[in-house]
């Protein structure tokens, strides 16, 4: 039977709207961070498109859940237009191919486009080189990334992984009966793409542990944190007097040095200290001038009281999501199929609050779309907060600083490179926070029981993997991930223990930021954390 237009419109029109909004968000976000004086058109467009495509992988999840949920009536029966299995398979195949297309584009950007652009703009001082020479140099380095991608794809396609038993399955295998059809239809291309997504998501989990675990607590607590305003210090007569004394002492030491007289060791150290304080004060004055005069600064002063309110709201959201993630991980420890099955959790036994909210919200589409997108954006903002505070590091050496309006083209490309992995990792985390929602949405099924006197009673139950075959339809994303965890258990085990590390970093960072929330930062600390001069140069030459 043909799919009704109402179904297509209900699922894909909101996705189209989100697609446009996602592109606008990516454009504004990249333009917000890029250096306004040193930006490059190619790096800007590449960063925007790369971030846009990666965000679409998350935006597709609520559509996937909506389509499988909309196939059923509230009483658990399938709707007339979906009684034909071919119609159901057509919808599932379309969504699956959409995932594969987006993940393929993400791999293209990660292993080809972004590395090529990064090395193309790597040495801005060599402007005398022609475009052809720069392209050749970039290709030499990009080939390394292409070789890595080729090895991953070939390994995924041809390395033998776990296959379903041809005999009657018993024990643990009977709990993955819902995957039997998927496993028998699994091709080498599917396996290669799954392994590619799994590897990229593994790197995403590393970045989440490093940046998101800290940023999830630092973002809300930073908004609440008490700090002196710039204007307060100008009205402090004691500080003004100290500034005048330091200025007089600095002039005296400079006069003595310029006259040819030797300075003592103490005087030389004092001269260096005073000159450093003078440079910091100049940056403070420039910062004050920007904050006072530009529109953003005026808006920030007006909205300052609301910042604390949003800080407490974000803190509540952060704690709710992390507690829910903890509950799911404890549930996996107690009730999953074990590490040899990738800690797959066919039937969640411990219900977490976020999962309950999302299941009920899925009954009022697109409410769940808004909530799911909001959670994803919160993770992204928290990740970027951690990335901005910590910078980009490699082997304990800081490569770049990420600053609003002053991120150089190479740093911008590297930032998007990391964010693409982050978003893939966020998909895994959201799958763990809302397992029931992502797998089945609000689907119900009819459970028939026969009493001893032959009376047949019908109960309506939530869909789980224990439901009789053919009664429930799992989302395409859940099928992809559960199949990956069955075929290559180490991915599921890695994600499971990575989430424990993420939770550990979050709770430790929460305690640290909570104790430091009442510490008042000085002007020098606030300005140094947003240093103008340090962003104008690379701290290391690659």
XYZ file of C-alpha atoms in Angstrom:
542
model
C 0.000 0.000 0.000
C 1.231 3.501 -0.820
C 2.516 5.575 2.089
C -0.008 8.328 2.924
C 1.112 11.863 2.167
C 0.205 12.888 5.716
C 2.859 10.513 7.053
C 5.541 11.848 4.732
C 4.561 15.423 5.476
C 4.403 14.832 9.237
C 7.891 13.331 9.322
C 9.854 15.178 6.667
C 8.423 18.705 6.766
C 9.649 19.254 10.360
C 12.973 17.752 9.283
C 13.150 20.247 6.413
C 12.481 23.107 8.837
C 15.162 21.791 11.184
C 17.491 21.396 8.194
C 17.184 25.114 7.429
C 17.543 26.068 11.089
C 20.579 23.792 11.413
C 22.281 25.484 8.479
C 21.575 28.925 9.974
C 22.905 27.738 13.344
C 26.084 26.356 11.732
C 26.609 29.592 9.799
C 26.154 31.814 12.856
C 28.258 29.550 15.078
C 31.238 29.466 12.735
C 30.992 33.176 11.982
C 30.893 33.843 15.720
C 34.227 32.117 16.344
C 36.199 32.884 13.182
C 38.806 35.639 13.140
C 37.200 38.602 11.399
C 40.493 39.946 10.012
C 42.193 36.681 9.011
C 39.250 34.565 7.845
C 39.371 32.557 4.624
C 36.282 31.922 2.516
C 37.175 28.284 1.804
C 37.857 27.392 5.451
C 34.698 29.191 6.577
C 32.457 27.410 4.057
C 34.121 24.058 4.720
C 33.630 24.461 8.461
C 29.980 25.493 8.070
C 29.091 22.614 5.735
C 30.986 20.057 7.834
C 29.248 21.103 11.048
C 25.886 21.281 9.245
C 26.115 17.727 7.878
C 27.179 16.301 11.227
C 24.313 17.989 13.085
C 21.882 16.462 10.592
C 22.850 12.986 11.826
C 21.273 13.927 15.184
C 18.373 15.840 13.614
C 17.368 12.684 11.723
C 16.862 10.649 14.922
C 13.461 12.146 15.967
C 12.177 11.690 12.390
C 13.274 8.062 12.530
C 11.459 7.576 15.846
C 8.346 9.400 14.578
C 8.028 7.229 11.474
C 8.177 3.935 13.390
C 5.852 5.266 16.120
C 3.303 6.599 13.636
C 2.914 3.146 12.108
C 0.850 2.011 15.121
C -2.410 3.006 16.750
C -2.621 3.778 20.482
C -4.225 0.343 21.029
C -1.086 -1.367 19.695
C -2.444 -2.393 16.279
C -0.761 -1.431 13.021
C -2.470 1.183 10.877
C -4.075 0.028 7.640
C -1.491 1.609 5.356
C 1.369 -0.238 7.057
C -0.121 -3.714 7.307
C 1.865 -4.561 4.198
C 5.444 -5.445 5.168
C 6.775 -3.954 1.937
C 5.547 -0.500 3.005
C 7.208 -0.891 6.376
C 10.456 -2.049 4.775
C 10.358 0.862 2.332
C 10.234 3.389 5.166
C 12.985 1.661 7.100
C 15.214 1.435 4.019
C 14.751 5.127 3.212
C 15.769 6.200 6.710
C 18.693 3.754 6.767
C 20.024 5.075 3.450
C 19.646 8.620 4.798
C 21.837 7.663 7.783
C 24.412 6.013 5.529
C 24.500 9.063 3.252
C 25.040 11.475 6.131
C 27.648 9.288 7.818
C 29.398 8.860 4.475
C 29.543 12.646 4.038
C 30.883 13.002 7.585
C 33.649 10.514 6.730
C 34.389 12.440 3.524
C 34.866 15.669 5.458
C 36.840 14.072 8.291
C 39.263 12.154 6.074
C 39.497 14.386 2.998
C 37.987 17.871 2.960
C 39.015 19.223 6.371
C 42.569 17.765 6.348
C 43.120 19.141 2.826
C 41.938 22.613 3.858
C 43.929 22.539 7.088
C 47.220 21.789 5.349
C 46.362 24.200 2.532
C 46.211 27.078 5.034
C 48.866 25.599 7.307
C 51.666 28.065 6.500
C 50.185 31.497 5.798
C 53.671 33.020 5.466
C 54.324 31.152 2.228
C 52.134 33.449 0.160
C 54.622 33.297 -2.660
C 53.590 29.699 -3.365
C 51.073 29.241 -6.138
C 47.697 27.604 -5.560
C 48.869 24.532 -7.456
C 51.907 24.137 -5.206
C 49.782 24.517 -2.084
C 47.328 21.910 -3.384
C 50.126 19.442 -4.058
C 51.567 19.952 -0.574
C 48.131 19.533 1.017
C 47.424 16.369 -0.953
C 50.665 14.784 0.270
C 49.506 15.055 3.877
C 45.853 14.295 3.108
C 46.824 10.976 1.526
C 47.695 9.751 5.037
C 44.091 10.345 6.150
C 42.767 8.640 3.017
C 44.932 5.603 3.719
C 43.564 5.442 7.271
C 40.000 5.629 5.920
C 40.746 2.917 3.330
C 42.219 0.614 5.998
C 39.165 1.108 8.239
C 36.741 0.409 5.396
C 38.613 -2.682 4.190
C 38.946 -3.983 7.722
C 35.244 -3.474 8.322
C 34.269 -5.093 5.031
C 36.392 -8.241 5.118
C 37.483 -9.002 8.660
C 35.206 -11.810 9.923
C 33.007 -10.657 12.756
C 30.459 -12.480 14.862
C 27.670 -14.163 12.868
C 24.310 -15.511 14.057
C 24.113 -19.212 14.826
C 22.600 -21.372 12.083
C 21.205 -23.745 14.698
C 18.417 -23.137 17.143
C 19.566 -20.271 19.319
C 19.388 -20.673 23.070
C 20.685 -18.824 26.094
C 21.853 -15.298 25.409
C 21.330 -15.549 21.631
C 17.581 -15.893 22.058
C 17.560 -12.387 23.514
C 18.838 -10.919 20.249
C 16.157 -12.654 18.190
C 14.920 -9.190 17.141
C 18.190 -8.792 15.168
C 18.039 -12.087 13.254
C 16.538 -10.633 10.080
C 18.897 -7.672 10.199
C 21.940 -9.909 10.669
C 21.018 -12.229 7.793
C 20.649 -9.223 5.467
C 23.938 -7.674 6.623
C 26.240 -7.086 3.631
C 29.942 -6.247 3.439
C 29.041 -2.650 2.609
C 26.819 -2.417 5.702
C 29.586 -3.860 7.831
C 32.205 -1.471 6.420
C 29.980 1.554 7.045
C 29.129 0.365 10.572
C 32.788 -0.095 11.474
C 33.609 3.346 10.035
C 30.868 4.955 12.137
C 32.008 2.946 15.160
C 35.618 4.108 14.837
C 34.638 7.764 14.367
C 32.286 7.531 17.352
C 35.137 6.102 19.444
C 37.191 9.240 18.771
C 34.055 11.217 19.572
C 33.846 9.567 23.000
C 37.467 10.598 23.690
C 36.629 14.230 22.941
C 33.476 14.055 25.059
C 35.452 12.785 28.041
C 38.079 15.487 27.560
C 35.844 18.491 26.904
C 32.174 17.726 27.586
C 32.669 16.179 31.007
C 34.179 19.464 32.186
C 31.999 21.768 30.094
C 28.691 20.271 31.302
C 29.319 21.673 34.780
C 31.503 24.650 33.857
C 28.874 26.155 31.519
C 25.991 26.590 34.047
C 28.210 27.240 37.059
C 30.204 29.772 35.056
C 26.986 31.693 34.410
C 26.187 31.661 38.127
C 29.710 32.401 39.276
C 30.303 35.661 41.118
C 32.866 37.990 39.539
C 33.727 41.634 39.830
C 32.607 43.872 37.032
C 35.021 46.128 35.286
C 33.252 49.254 36.484
C 33.658 48.320 40.151
C 37.431 48.578 40.112
C 37.510 52.095 38.693
C 35.594 53.398 41.706
C 38.080 51.828 44.142
C 40.342 54.647 45.389
C 42.819 52.212 46.906
C 43.359 50.581 43.512
C 43.727 53.953 41.785
C 46.333 54.987 44.304
C 48.277 51.752 43.726
C 48.135 52.288 39.967
C 49.580 55.784 40.404
C 52.374 54.485 42.649
C 53.219 51.711 40.182
C 53.241 54.205 37.295
C 55.627 56.514 39.170
C 57.910 53.611 40.102
C 57.905 52.333 36.499
C 58.833 55.773 35.136
C 61.644 56.087 37.669
C 63.105 52.675 36.798
C 62.870 53.366 33.061
C 64.571 56.740 33.510
C 67.385 55.123 35.491
C 67.789 52.373 32.881
C 67.752 54.785 29.919
C 70.341 57.031 31.576
C 72.867 54.195 31.438
C 72.985 53.424 35.146
C 73.014 49.761 36.161
C 69.930 48.312 37.832
C 70.153 45.896 40.713
C 68.638 42.424 40.375
C 65.676 43.504 42.475
C 65.128 46.588 40.277
C 65.325 44.528 37.075
C 62.732 42.058 38.390
C 60.533 44.926 39.547
C 60.815 46.586 36.123
C 59.717 43.384 34.368
C 56.803 42.959 36.766
C 55.598 46.517 36.325
C 55.882 46.324 32.538
C 53.835 43.125 32.548
C 51.193 44.794 34.747
C 51.131 47.711 32.327
C 50.485 45.427 29.353
C 47.683 43.682 31.254
C 46.171 47.051 32.168
C 46.206 48.097 28.501
C 44.274 44.945 27.591
C 41.849 45.625 30.441
C 41.239 49.134 29.134
C 40.652 47.847 25.594
C 38.261 45.207 26.912
C 36.368 47.809 28.921
C 36.059 50.016 25.887
C 34.658 47.173 23.759
C 32.224 46.061 26.438
C 30.940 49.589 27.004
C 30.619 50.662 23.386
C 29.457 47.696 21.298
C 25.862 46.501 21.111
C 26.729 43.061 22.446
C 28.225 44.560 25.573
C 25.164 46.714 26.181
C 22.878 43.715 25.657
C 24.964 41.655 28.082
C 24.606 44.296 30.786
C 20.839 44.384 30.288
C 20.525 40.566 30.346
C 23.008 40.066 33.190
C 20.293 39.310 35.820
C 18.771 36.655 33.530
C 22.166 34.975 33.098
C 22.027 33.690 36.662
C 18.475 32.364 36.126
C 19.547 30.532 32.954
C 22.598 29.270 34.830
C 20.455 27.545 37.452
C 18.128 26.194 34.735
C 21.061 24.766 32.763
C 22.513 23.320 35.952
C 19.244 21.480 36.627
C 19.188 20.167 33.036
C 22.817 19.086 33.281
C 22.237 17.185 36.526
C 19.054 15.586 35.165
C 20.815 14.263 32.066
C 23.883 13.037 33.940
C 21.772 11.310 36.599
C 19.689 9.674 33.850
C 22.864 8.527 32.109
C 24.123 7.093 35.405
C 20.863 5.154 35.889
C 21.118 3.675 32.391
C 24.727 2.634 32.928
C 23.845 0.992 36.247
C 20.976 -0.769 34.455
C 23.461 -2.069 31.882
C 25.755 -3.351 34.610
C 22.865 -5.253 36.191
C 20.641 -6.308 33.289
C 22.551 -6.082 29.990
C 23.715 -9.057 27.932
C 27.314 -8.565 29.109
C 30.487 -7.312 27.484
C 30.518 -10.072 24.835
C 27.276 -8.600 23.516
C 28.562 -5.016 23.756
C 26.511 -4.365 26.911
C 23.362 -4.332 24.795
C 20.267 -3.598 26.861
C 17.268 -5.055 25.029
C 14.802 -4.248 27.819
C 15.596 -1.307 30.160
C 14.627 -2.281 33.692
C 15.556 0.939 35.544
C 13.604 3.863 34.138
C 15.396 7.198 34.077
C 13.487 10.526 34.091
C 14.733 11.803 30.724
C 13.709 8.586 28.969
C 10.232 8.746 30.541
C 9.803 12.379 29.478
C 10.892 11.658 25.896
C 8.557 8.644 25.538
C 5.567 10.717 26.614
C 6.678 13.685 24.504
C 6.824 11.452 21.409
C 3.036 11.219 21.581
C 2.869 14.923 20.668
C 5.175 15.242 17.693
C 7.174 17.524 17.234
C 7.456 18.139 20.997
C 9.953 15.297 21.260
C 11.819 16.802 18.304
C 12.227 20.073 20.210
C 13.333 18.344 23.424
C 15.741 15.974 21.665
C 17.279 18.828 19.647
C 17.538 20.883 22.833
C 19.471 18.104 24.582
C 21.796 17.751 21.601
C 22.414 21.514 21.495
C 23.099 21.562 25.232
C 25.755 18.873 24.788
C 27.269 20.832 21.891
C 27.311 24.116 23.814
C 28.813 22.367 26.841
C 31.449 20.727 24.634
C 32.328 24.048 23.048
C 32.522 25.657 26.481
C 35.045 23.032 27.538
C 36.916 23.371 24.244
C 37.053 27.160 24.598
C 38.264 27.003 28.204
C 40.875 24.286 27.637
C 41.943 24.911 24.042
C 43.140 22.265 21.584
C 45.914 20.080 22.963
C 48.130 17.339 21.572
C 50.651 15.395 23.657
C 50.368 17.913 26.539
C 51.145 20.809 24.165
C 48.512 23.419 23.431
C 48.089 23.788 19.683
C 45.374 26.433 19.503
C 43.189 28.673 21.585
C 39.520 28.934 20.649
C 38.250 32.480 21.111
C 35.068 34.233 20.067
C 35.762 36.370 17.005
C 39.491 35.602 16.982
C 39.896 31.940 15.998
C 42.395 31.594 13.170
C 41.448 29.575 10.007
C 43.595 26.571 10.974
C 42.199 26.548 14.505
C 38.662 26.901 13.119
C 39.117 23.854 10.879
C 40.622 21.876 13.755
C 37.730 22.936 15.983
C 35.150 21.674 13.452
C 37.207 18.492 12.975
C 36.881 17.799 16.711
C 33.227 18.868 16.802
C 32.311 16.370 14.059
C 33.656 13.564 16.222
C 31.933 15.100 19.245
C 28.516 15.074 17.576
C 28.891 11.390 16.671
C 29.782 10.712 20.284
C 26.769 12.734 21.442
C 24.543 10.433 19.357
C 25.861 7.452 21.334
C 25.307 9.275 24.631
C 21.744 10.295 23.710
C 21.033 6.690 22.716
C 22.078 5.664 26.230
C 20.115 8.427 27.964
C 16.877 7.615 26.097
C 17.095 3.913 25.160
C 13.351 3.235 25.052
C 12.588 6.420 23.112
C 15.317 5.937 20.498
C 14.483 2.260 19.969
C 10.683 2.264 19.855
C 9.337 5.732 20.623
C 5.830 5.387 22.104
C 4.910 2.149 20.292
C 2.544 -0.271 21.990
C 1.632 -3.835 21.081
C -1.247 -6.189 21.867
C -0.392 -9.053 24.176
C -2.868 -11.927 24.020
C -3.169 -14.409 26.891
C -5.420 -17.449 27.208
C -6.843 -18.337 30.586
C -7.492 -21.874 31.833
C -11.153 -21.686 30.782
C -10.212 -20.724 27.217
C -10.965 -17.014 27.500
C -8.595 -14.820 25.486
C -7.663 -11.498 27.061
C -5.745 -8.699 25.362
C -3.382 -6.329 27.135
C -1.665 -3.303 25.614
C 2.031 -3.143 26.520
C 5.001 -0.959 25.628
C 7.171 -2.277 22.835
C 10.394 -3.963 23.887
C 12.628 -6.590 22.353
C 10.611 -9.203 24.275
C 7.552 -8.442 22.146
C 6.500 -11.243 19.740
C 8.150 -10.995 16.363
C 6.399 -8.631 13.961
C 4.542 -6.697 16.650
C 7.034 -3.823 16.992
C 9.293 -1.909 14.624
C 12.677 -0.759 15.874
C 14.116 2.543 14.640
C 16.842 2.401 12.004
C 19.442 3.993 14.296
C 18.768 1.450 17.054
C 19.091 -1.392 14.522
C 22.401 0.018 13.267
C 23.865 0.375 16.772
C 22.531 -2.914 18.181
C 23.801 -4.779 15.120
C 27.215 -3.140 15.523
C 27.312 -4.114 19.204
C 26.461 -7.717 18.334
C 28.883 -8.024 15.396
C 31.778 -6.191 17.107
C 31.193 -6.293 20.867
C 34.267 -4.184 21.675
C 32.519 -1.065 20.334
C 29.630 -1.447 22.755
C 31.998 -2.253 25.615
C 34.164 0.755 24.754
C 31.175 3.124 24.665
C 29.873 1.732 27.949
C 33.123 2.280 29.851
C 33.728 5.609 28.111
C 30.420 6.846 29.480
C 31.540 5.827 32.970
C 34.686 7.935 32.476
C 32.546 10.794 31.157
C 30.380 10.627 34.287
C 33.460 10.492 36.516
C 34.957 13.599 34.861
C 31.602 15.384 35.099
C 31.102 14.719 38.813
C 34.701 15.673 39.622
C 34.417 18.862 37.557
C 31.074 19.606 39.216
C 32.668 19.454 42.659
C 35.624 21.587 41.552
C 33.457 24.240 39.905
C 31.033 24.226 42.829
C 33.814 25.017 45.314
C 35.255 27.746 43.088
C 31.892 29.351 42.268
C 32.217 31.899 45.092
C 35.801 32.838 44.326
C 35.883 36.303 42.814
C 38.062 36.587 39.761
C 40.281 39.589 39.292
C 40.353 41.704 36.162
C 43.671 40.218 35.126
C 42.255 36.682 35.265
C 39.185 37.630 33.239
C 41.237 39.428 30.602
C 43.957 36.788 30.488
C 41.325 34.100 29.866
C 40.286 36.037 26.787
C 43.694 37.352 25.754
C 43.735 39.278 22.491
C 47.390 38.872 21.706
C 47.696 35.147 22.337
C 45.192 34.377 19.598
C 47.155 36.134 16.906
C 49.744 33.400 16.699
C 50.072 29.647 16.836
C 51.665 28.359 19.996
C 53.323 25.583 18.052
C 54.335 25.154 14.442
C 53.080 21.852 13.102
